PDB file of C-alpha atoms in Angstrom:
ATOM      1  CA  UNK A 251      -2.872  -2.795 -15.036  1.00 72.00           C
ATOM      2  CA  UNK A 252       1.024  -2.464 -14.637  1.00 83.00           C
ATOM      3  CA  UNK A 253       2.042  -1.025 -11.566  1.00 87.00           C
ATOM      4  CA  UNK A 254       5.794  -0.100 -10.814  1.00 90.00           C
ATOM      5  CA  UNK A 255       6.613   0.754  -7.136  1.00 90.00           C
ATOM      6  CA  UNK A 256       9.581   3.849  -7.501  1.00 90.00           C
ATOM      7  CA  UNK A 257       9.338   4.620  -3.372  1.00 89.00           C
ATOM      8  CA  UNK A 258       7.822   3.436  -0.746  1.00 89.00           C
ATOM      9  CA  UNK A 259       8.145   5.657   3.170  1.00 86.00           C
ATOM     10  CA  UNK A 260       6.627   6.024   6.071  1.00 76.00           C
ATOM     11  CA  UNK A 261       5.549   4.185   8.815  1.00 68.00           C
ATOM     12  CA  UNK A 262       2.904   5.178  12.387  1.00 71.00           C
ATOM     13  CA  UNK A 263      -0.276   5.457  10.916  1.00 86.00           C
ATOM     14  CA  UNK A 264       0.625   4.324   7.129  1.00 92.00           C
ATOM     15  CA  UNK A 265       2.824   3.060   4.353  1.00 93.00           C
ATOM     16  CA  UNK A 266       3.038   5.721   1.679  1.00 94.00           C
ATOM     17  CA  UNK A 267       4.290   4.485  -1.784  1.00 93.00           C
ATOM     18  CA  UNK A 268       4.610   6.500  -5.193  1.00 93.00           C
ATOM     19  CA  UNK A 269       3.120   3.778  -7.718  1.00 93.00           C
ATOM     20  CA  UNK A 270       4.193   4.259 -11.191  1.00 91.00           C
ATOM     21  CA  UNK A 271       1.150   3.919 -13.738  1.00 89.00           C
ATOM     22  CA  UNK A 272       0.534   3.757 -17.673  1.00 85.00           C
ATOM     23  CA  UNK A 273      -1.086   7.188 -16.882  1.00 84.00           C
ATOM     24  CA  UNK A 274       1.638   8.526 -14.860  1.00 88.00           C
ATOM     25  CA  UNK A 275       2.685   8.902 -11.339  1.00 91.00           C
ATOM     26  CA  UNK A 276       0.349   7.988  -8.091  1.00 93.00           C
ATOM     27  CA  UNK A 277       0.921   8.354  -4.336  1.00 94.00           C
ATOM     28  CA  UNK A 278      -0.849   5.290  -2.700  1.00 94.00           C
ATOM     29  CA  UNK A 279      -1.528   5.923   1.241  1.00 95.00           C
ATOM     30  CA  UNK A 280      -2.194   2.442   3.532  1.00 96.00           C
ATOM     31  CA  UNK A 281      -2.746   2.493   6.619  1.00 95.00           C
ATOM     32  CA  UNK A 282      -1.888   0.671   9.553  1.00 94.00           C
ATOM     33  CA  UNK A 283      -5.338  -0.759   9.266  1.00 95.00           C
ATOM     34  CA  UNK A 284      -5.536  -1.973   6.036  1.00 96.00           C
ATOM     35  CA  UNK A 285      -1.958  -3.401   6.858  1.00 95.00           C
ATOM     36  CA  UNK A 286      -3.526  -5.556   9.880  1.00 96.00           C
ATOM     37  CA  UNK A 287      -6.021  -6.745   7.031  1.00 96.00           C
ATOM     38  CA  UNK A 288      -3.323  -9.182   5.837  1.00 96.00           C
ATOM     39  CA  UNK A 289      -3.897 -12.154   7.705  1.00 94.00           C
ATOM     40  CA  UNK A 290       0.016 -12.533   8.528  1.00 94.00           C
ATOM     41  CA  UNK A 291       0.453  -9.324   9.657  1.00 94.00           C
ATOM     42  CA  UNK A 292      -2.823  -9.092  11.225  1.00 94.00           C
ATOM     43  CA  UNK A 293      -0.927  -7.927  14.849  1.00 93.00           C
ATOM     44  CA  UNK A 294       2.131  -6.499  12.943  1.00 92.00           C
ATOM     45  CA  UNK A 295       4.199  -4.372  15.379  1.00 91.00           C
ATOM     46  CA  UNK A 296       6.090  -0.862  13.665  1.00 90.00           C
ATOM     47  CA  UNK A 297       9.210  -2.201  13.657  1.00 90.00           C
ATOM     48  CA  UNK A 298       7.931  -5.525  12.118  1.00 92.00           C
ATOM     49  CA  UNK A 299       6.309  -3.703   9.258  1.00 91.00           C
ATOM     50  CA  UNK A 300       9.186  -0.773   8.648  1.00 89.00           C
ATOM     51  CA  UNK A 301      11.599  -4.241   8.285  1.00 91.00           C
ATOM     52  CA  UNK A 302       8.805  -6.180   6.018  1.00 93.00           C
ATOM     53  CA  UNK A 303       7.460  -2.712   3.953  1.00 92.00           C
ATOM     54  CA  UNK A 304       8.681  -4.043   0.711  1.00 93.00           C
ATOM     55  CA  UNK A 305       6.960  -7.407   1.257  1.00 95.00           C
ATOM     56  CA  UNK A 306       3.889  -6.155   2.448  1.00 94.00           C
ATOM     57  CA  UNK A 307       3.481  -3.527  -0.447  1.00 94.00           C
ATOM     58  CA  UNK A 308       3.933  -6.342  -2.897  1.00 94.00           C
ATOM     59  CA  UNK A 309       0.972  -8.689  -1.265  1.00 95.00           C
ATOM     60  CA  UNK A 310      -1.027  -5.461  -1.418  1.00 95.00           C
ATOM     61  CA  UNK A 311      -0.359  -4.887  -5.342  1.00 94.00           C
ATOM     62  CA  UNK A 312      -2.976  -6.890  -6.290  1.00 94.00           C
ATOM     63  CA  UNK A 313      -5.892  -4.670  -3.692  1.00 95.00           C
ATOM     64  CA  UNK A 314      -4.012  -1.569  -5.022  1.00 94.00           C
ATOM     65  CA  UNK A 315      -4.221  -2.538  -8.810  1.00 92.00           C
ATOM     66  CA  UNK A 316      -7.557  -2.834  -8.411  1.00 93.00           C
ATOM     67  CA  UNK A 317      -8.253   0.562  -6.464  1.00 93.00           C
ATOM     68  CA  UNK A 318      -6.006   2.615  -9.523  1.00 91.00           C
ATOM     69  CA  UNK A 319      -8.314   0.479 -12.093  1.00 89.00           C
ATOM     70  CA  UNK A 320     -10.976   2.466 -10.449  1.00 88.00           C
ATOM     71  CA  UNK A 321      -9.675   5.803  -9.535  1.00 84.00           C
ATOM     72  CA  UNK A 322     -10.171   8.268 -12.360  1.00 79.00           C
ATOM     73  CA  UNK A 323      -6.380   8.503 -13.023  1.00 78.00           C
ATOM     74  CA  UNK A 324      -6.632  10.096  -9.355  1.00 80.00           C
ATOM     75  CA  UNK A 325      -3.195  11.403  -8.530  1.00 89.00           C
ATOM     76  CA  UNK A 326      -3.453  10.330  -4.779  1.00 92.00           C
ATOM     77  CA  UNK A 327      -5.104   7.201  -3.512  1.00 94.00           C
ATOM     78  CA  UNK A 328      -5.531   5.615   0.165  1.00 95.00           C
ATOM     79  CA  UNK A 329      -6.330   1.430   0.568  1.00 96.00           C
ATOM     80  CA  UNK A 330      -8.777   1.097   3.002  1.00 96.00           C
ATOM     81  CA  UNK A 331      -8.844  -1.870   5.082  1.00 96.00           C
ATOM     82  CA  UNK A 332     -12.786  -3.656   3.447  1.00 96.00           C
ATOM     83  CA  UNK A 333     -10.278  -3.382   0.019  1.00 96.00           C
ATOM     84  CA  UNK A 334      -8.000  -5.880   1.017  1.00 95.00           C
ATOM     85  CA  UNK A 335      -8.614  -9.352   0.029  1.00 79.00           C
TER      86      UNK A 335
END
């Protein structure tokens, strides 16, 4: 599945990205959690992941490809922390 990020906001308890989908438009929720699932930004401060967002988003694509494949062309998605690989 092609994903297109088109804006990413947010920071405290999650990352909030609108994820543009061959079935339209999807808000994708992560939270701080599934953020420390990364192994390198497994302690992440705030301020670290405001400046890396972009970065981290794209090492999640992958985890949140595979949640959309899944999610009944759901209009509103959240990455929970088990989901991240």
């Amino acid at each position: 599945m092609s994903i297109k990020f088109v804006g990413l906001n947010g920071i405290g308890e999650a990352l909030c990205a609108r994820v543009a989908t061959g079935f339209g438009e999807v808000l994708c929720r992560v939270p701080r959690e599934a953020i420390h699932a990364l192994p390198v930004y497994s302690d992440a401060i705030e301020r670290e992941i405001r400046s890396q967002r972009h970065a981290i988003m794209e090492r999640l694509a992958p985890a949140l490809r595979a949640k959309l494949a899944i999610a009944n062309r759901d209009r509103a998605i959240e990455l929970l922390p088990s989901e991240v690989h």
